[in-house]
Short mmCIF file of C-alpha atoms in Angstrom, two decimals:
data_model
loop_
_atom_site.label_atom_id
_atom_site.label_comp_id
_atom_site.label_asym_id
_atom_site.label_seq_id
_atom_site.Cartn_x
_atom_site.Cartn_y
_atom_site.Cartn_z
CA UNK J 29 135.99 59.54 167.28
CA UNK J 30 135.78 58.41 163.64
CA UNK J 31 138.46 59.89 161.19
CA UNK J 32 139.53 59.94 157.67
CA UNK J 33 142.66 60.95 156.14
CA UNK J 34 142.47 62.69 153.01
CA UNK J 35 146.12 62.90 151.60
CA UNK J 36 147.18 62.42 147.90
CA UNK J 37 150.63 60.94 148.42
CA UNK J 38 149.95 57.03 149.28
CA UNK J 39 152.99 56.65 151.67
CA UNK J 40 152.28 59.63 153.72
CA UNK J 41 148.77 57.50 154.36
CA UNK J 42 150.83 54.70 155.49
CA UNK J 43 152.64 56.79 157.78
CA UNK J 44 149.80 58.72 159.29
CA UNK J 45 148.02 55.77 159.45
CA UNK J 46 150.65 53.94 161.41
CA UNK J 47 151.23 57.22 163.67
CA UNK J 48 147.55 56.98 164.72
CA UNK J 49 147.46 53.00 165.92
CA UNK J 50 148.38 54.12 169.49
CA UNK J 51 145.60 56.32 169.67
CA UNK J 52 142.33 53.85 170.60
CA UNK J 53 140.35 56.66 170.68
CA UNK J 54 140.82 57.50 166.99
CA UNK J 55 138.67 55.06 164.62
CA UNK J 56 140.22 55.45 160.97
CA UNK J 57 136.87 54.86 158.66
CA UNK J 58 138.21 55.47 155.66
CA UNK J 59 140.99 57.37 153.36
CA UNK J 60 141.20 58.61 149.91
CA UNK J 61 143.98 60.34 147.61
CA UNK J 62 141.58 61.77 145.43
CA UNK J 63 139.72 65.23 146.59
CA UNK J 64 137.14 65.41 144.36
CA UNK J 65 136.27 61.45 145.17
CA UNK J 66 136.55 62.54 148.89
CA UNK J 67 134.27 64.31 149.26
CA UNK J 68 131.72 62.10 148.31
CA UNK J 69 133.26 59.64 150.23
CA UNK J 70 133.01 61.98 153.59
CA UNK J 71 129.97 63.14 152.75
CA UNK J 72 128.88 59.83 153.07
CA UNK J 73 130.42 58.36 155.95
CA UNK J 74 130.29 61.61 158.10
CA UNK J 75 133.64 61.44 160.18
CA UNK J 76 134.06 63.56 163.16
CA UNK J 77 137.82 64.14 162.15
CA UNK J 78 139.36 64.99 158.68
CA UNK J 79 143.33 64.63 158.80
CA UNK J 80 143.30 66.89 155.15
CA UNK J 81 146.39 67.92 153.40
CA UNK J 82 146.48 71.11 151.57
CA UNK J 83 148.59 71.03 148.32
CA UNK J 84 146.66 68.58 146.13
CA UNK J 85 145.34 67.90 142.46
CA UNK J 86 142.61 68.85 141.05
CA UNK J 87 141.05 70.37 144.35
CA UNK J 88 142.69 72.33 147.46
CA UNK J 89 142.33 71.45 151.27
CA UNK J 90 140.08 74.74 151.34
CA UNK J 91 138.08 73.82 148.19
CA UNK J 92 137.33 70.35 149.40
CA UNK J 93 135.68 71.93 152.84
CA UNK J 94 133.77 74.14 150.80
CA UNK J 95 131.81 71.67 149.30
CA UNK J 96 131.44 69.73 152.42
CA UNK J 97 127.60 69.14 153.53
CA UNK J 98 129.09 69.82 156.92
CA UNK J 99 131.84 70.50 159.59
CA UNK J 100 133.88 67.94 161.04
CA UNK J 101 136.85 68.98 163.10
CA UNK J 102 140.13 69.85 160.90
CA UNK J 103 143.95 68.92 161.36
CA UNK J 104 145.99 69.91 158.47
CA UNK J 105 148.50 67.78 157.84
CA UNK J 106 151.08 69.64 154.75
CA UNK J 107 154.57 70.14 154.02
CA UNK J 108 153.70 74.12 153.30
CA UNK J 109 154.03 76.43 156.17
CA UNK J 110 151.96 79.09 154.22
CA UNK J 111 148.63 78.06 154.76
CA UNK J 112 148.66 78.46 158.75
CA UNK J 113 146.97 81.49 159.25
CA UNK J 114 144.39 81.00 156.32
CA UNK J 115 143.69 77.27 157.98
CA UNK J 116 142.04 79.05 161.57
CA UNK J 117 139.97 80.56 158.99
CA UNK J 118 138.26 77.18 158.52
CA UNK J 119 138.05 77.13 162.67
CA UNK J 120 141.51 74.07 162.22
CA UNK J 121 141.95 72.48 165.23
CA UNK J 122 145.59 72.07 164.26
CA UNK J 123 148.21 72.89 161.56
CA UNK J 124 150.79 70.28 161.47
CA UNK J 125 154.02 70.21 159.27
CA UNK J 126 155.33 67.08 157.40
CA UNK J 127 157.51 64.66 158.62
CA UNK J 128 154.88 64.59 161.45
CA UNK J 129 156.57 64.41 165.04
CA UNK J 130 154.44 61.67 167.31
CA UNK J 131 154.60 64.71 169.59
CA UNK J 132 153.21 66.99 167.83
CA UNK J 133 150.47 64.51 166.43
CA UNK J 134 149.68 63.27 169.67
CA UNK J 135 149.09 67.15 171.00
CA UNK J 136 146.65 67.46 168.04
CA UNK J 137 144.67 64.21 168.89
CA UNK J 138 144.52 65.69 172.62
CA UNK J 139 142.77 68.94 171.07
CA UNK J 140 140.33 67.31 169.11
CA UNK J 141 139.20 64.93 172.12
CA UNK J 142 138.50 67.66 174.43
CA UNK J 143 136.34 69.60 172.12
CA UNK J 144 134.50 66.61 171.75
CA UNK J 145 131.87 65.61 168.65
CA UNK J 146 130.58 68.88 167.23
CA UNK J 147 126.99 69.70 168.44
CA UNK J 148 124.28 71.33 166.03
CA UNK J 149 123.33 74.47 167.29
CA UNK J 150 120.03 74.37 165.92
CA UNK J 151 119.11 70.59 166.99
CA UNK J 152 115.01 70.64 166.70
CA UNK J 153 113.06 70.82 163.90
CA UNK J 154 111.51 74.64 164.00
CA UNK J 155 108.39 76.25 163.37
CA UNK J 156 108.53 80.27 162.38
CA UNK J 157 106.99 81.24 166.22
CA UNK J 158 110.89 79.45 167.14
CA UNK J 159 114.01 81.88 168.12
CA UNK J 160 117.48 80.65 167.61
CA UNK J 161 120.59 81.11 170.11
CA UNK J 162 123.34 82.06 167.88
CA UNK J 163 126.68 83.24 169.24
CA UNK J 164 129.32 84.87 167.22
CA UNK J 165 132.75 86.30 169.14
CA UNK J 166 131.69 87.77 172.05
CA UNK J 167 128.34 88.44 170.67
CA UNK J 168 124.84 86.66 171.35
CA UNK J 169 121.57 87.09 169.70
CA UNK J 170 118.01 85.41 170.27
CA UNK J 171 116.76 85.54 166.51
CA UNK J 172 113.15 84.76 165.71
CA UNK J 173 113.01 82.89 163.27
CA UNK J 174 110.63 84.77 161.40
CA UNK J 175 113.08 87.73 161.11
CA UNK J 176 115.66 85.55 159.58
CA UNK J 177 115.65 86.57 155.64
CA UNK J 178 118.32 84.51 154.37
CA UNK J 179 120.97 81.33 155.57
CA UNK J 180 124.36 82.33 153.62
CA UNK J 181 127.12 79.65 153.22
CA UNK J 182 130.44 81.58 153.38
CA UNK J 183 133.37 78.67 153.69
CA UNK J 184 132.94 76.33 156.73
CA UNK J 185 130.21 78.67 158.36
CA UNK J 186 127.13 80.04 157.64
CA UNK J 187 125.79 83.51 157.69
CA UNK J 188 122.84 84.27 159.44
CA UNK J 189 120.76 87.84 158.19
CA UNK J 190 118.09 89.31 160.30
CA UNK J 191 117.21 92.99 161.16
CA UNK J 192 120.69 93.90 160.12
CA UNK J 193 123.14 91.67 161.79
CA UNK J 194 124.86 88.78 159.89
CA UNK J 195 126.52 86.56 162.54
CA UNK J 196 128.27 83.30 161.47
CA UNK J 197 127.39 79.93 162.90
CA UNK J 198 129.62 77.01 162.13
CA UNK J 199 126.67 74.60 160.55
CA UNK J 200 126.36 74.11 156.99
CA UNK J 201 123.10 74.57 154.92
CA UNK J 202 122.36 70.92 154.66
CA UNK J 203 122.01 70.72 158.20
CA UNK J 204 120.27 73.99 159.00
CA UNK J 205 117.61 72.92 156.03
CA UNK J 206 116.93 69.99 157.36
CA UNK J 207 115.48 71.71 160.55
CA UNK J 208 113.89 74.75 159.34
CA UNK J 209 110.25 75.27 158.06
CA UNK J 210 110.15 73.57 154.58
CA UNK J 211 106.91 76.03 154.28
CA UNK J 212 108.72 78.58 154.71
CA UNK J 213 112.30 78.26 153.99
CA UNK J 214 113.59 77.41 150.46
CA UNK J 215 117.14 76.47 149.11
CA UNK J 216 117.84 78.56 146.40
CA UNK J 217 121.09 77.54 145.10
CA UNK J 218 124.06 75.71 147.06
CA UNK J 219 124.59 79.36 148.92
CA UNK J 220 121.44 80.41 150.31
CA UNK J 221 118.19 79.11 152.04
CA UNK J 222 115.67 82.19 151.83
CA UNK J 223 112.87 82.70 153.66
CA UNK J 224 109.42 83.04 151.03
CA UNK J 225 108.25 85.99 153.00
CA UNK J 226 110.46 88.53 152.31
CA UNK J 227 110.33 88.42 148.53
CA UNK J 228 109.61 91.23 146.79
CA UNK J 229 109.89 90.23 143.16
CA UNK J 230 110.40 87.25 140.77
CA UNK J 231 111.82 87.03 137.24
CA UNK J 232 113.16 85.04 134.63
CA UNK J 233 117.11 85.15 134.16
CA UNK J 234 119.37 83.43 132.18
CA UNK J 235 120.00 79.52 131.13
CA UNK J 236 116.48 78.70 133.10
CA UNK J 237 117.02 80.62 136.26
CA UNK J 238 115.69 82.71 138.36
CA UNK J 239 116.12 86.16 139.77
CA UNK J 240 114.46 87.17 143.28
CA UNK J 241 114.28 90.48 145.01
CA UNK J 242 114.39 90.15 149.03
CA UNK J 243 113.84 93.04 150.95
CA UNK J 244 116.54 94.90 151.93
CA UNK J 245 117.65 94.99 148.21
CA UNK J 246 118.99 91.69 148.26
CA UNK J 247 119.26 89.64 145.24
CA UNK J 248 119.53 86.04 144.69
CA UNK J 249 119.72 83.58 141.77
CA UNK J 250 117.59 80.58 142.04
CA UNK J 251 119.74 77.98 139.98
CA UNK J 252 117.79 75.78 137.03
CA UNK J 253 117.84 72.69 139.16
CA UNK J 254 115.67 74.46 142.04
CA UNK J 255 113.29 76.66 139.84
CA UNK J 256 110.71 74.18 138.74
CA UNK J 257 110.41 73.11 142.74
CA UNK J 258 110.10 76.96 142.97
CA UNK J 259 107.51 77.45 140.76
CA UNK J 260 105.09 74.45 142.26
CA UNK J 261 105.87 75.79 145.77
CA UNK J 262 104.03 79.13 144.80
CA UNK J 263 101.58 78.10 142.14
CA UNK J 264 98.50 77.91 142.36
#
């Protein structure tokens, strides 16, 4: 399982770093002290395991998932015991408290070994006659794709809307765009993917952007970056 440790204090890197040698199973790719170079860096390299301290300069644990292109598999490793409960919010695997305990580390390693590599849950490229399995809680849908108006980033998950349910999946947008109809589907901003067929309107709005009405009354602002691409899509 490759890992990174993303931890601004240098000797708490050391440390973690020699805490982890007995574990063969663990392959340390790569560190960084920095958030805002991380993520870059983990973007990047694509580890299956972010050791990610909390309290940090510049840019939060939280904030630095947030603008992750995906989901690797979290352990928290902070002084603060604050932060538990918000850190299952971002599906942790484990919250661990500084000085880490080579118990309590180990116990953590064991977690993230039985869940194994993260799987995508939508693995095939689709075409709009496709319907998804998506599973939220206890509940289970088989969306067609064609009923799917919009793909929502909301922290580590995405939101999924169709005929009036809005289940989370934990995949990010990069990896859902990369498999859904590029005919069909659009990335609007870093928030949304939208599907062209349920557009109602289109009009200018500020600094270059975009404003689009989706059925449903839902509005969304295509950023300057994406409007020209916009525009050709639909142009004659």
């Amino acid at each position: 399982m490759k890992a990174m440790i993303i931890e601004d204090s240098r000797l708490a890197r050391v440390e973690l770093t020699r805490l982890l040698k007995p574990f063969s199973e663990i392959d340390l790719i790569g560190e960084s002290g920095e958030p805002t170079a991380a993520i870059e860096l983990i973007n990047a390299r694509r580890p299956d395991l972010l050791f990610l301290d909390i309290q940090m300069p510049g840019l939060n644990g939280f904030e630095l998932l947030e603008r992750l292109d995906y989901s690797p598999q979290i352990i928290f490793t902070t002084a603060y015991d604050q932060y538990a409960v918000r850190s299952f919010e971002y599906d942790a695997v484990d919250y661990i408290l500084k000085p880490i305990e080579p118990s309590r580390l180990a116990d953590a390693v064991a977690k993230c070994l039985s869940r194994g590599k993260k799987e995508d849950v939508i693995a095939l490229p689709l075409d709009m006659k496709s319907s998804v399995f998506i599973k939220d809680g206890e509940s289970c849908w088989m969306a067609k794709l064609v009923n799917i108006s919009v793909f929502e980033s909301c922290t580590n998950y995405t939101k999924v809307h169709f005929e009036g349910n809005s289940p989370l999946i934990h995949k990010s947008l990069n990896q859902l765009e990369e498999r859904l109809p590029k005919s069909t589907f659009f990335r609007a901003n870093r928030q949304q993917i939208i599907n062209l067929n349920f557009i109602v309107s289109v009009e200018p709005w500020f600094n270059g952007n975009l404003r689009i009405l989706l059925q449903g009354n839902v509005e969304v602002e295509v950023s300057r970056r994406h409007s020209n691409r916009f525009k050709n899509m639909l142009s004659l």
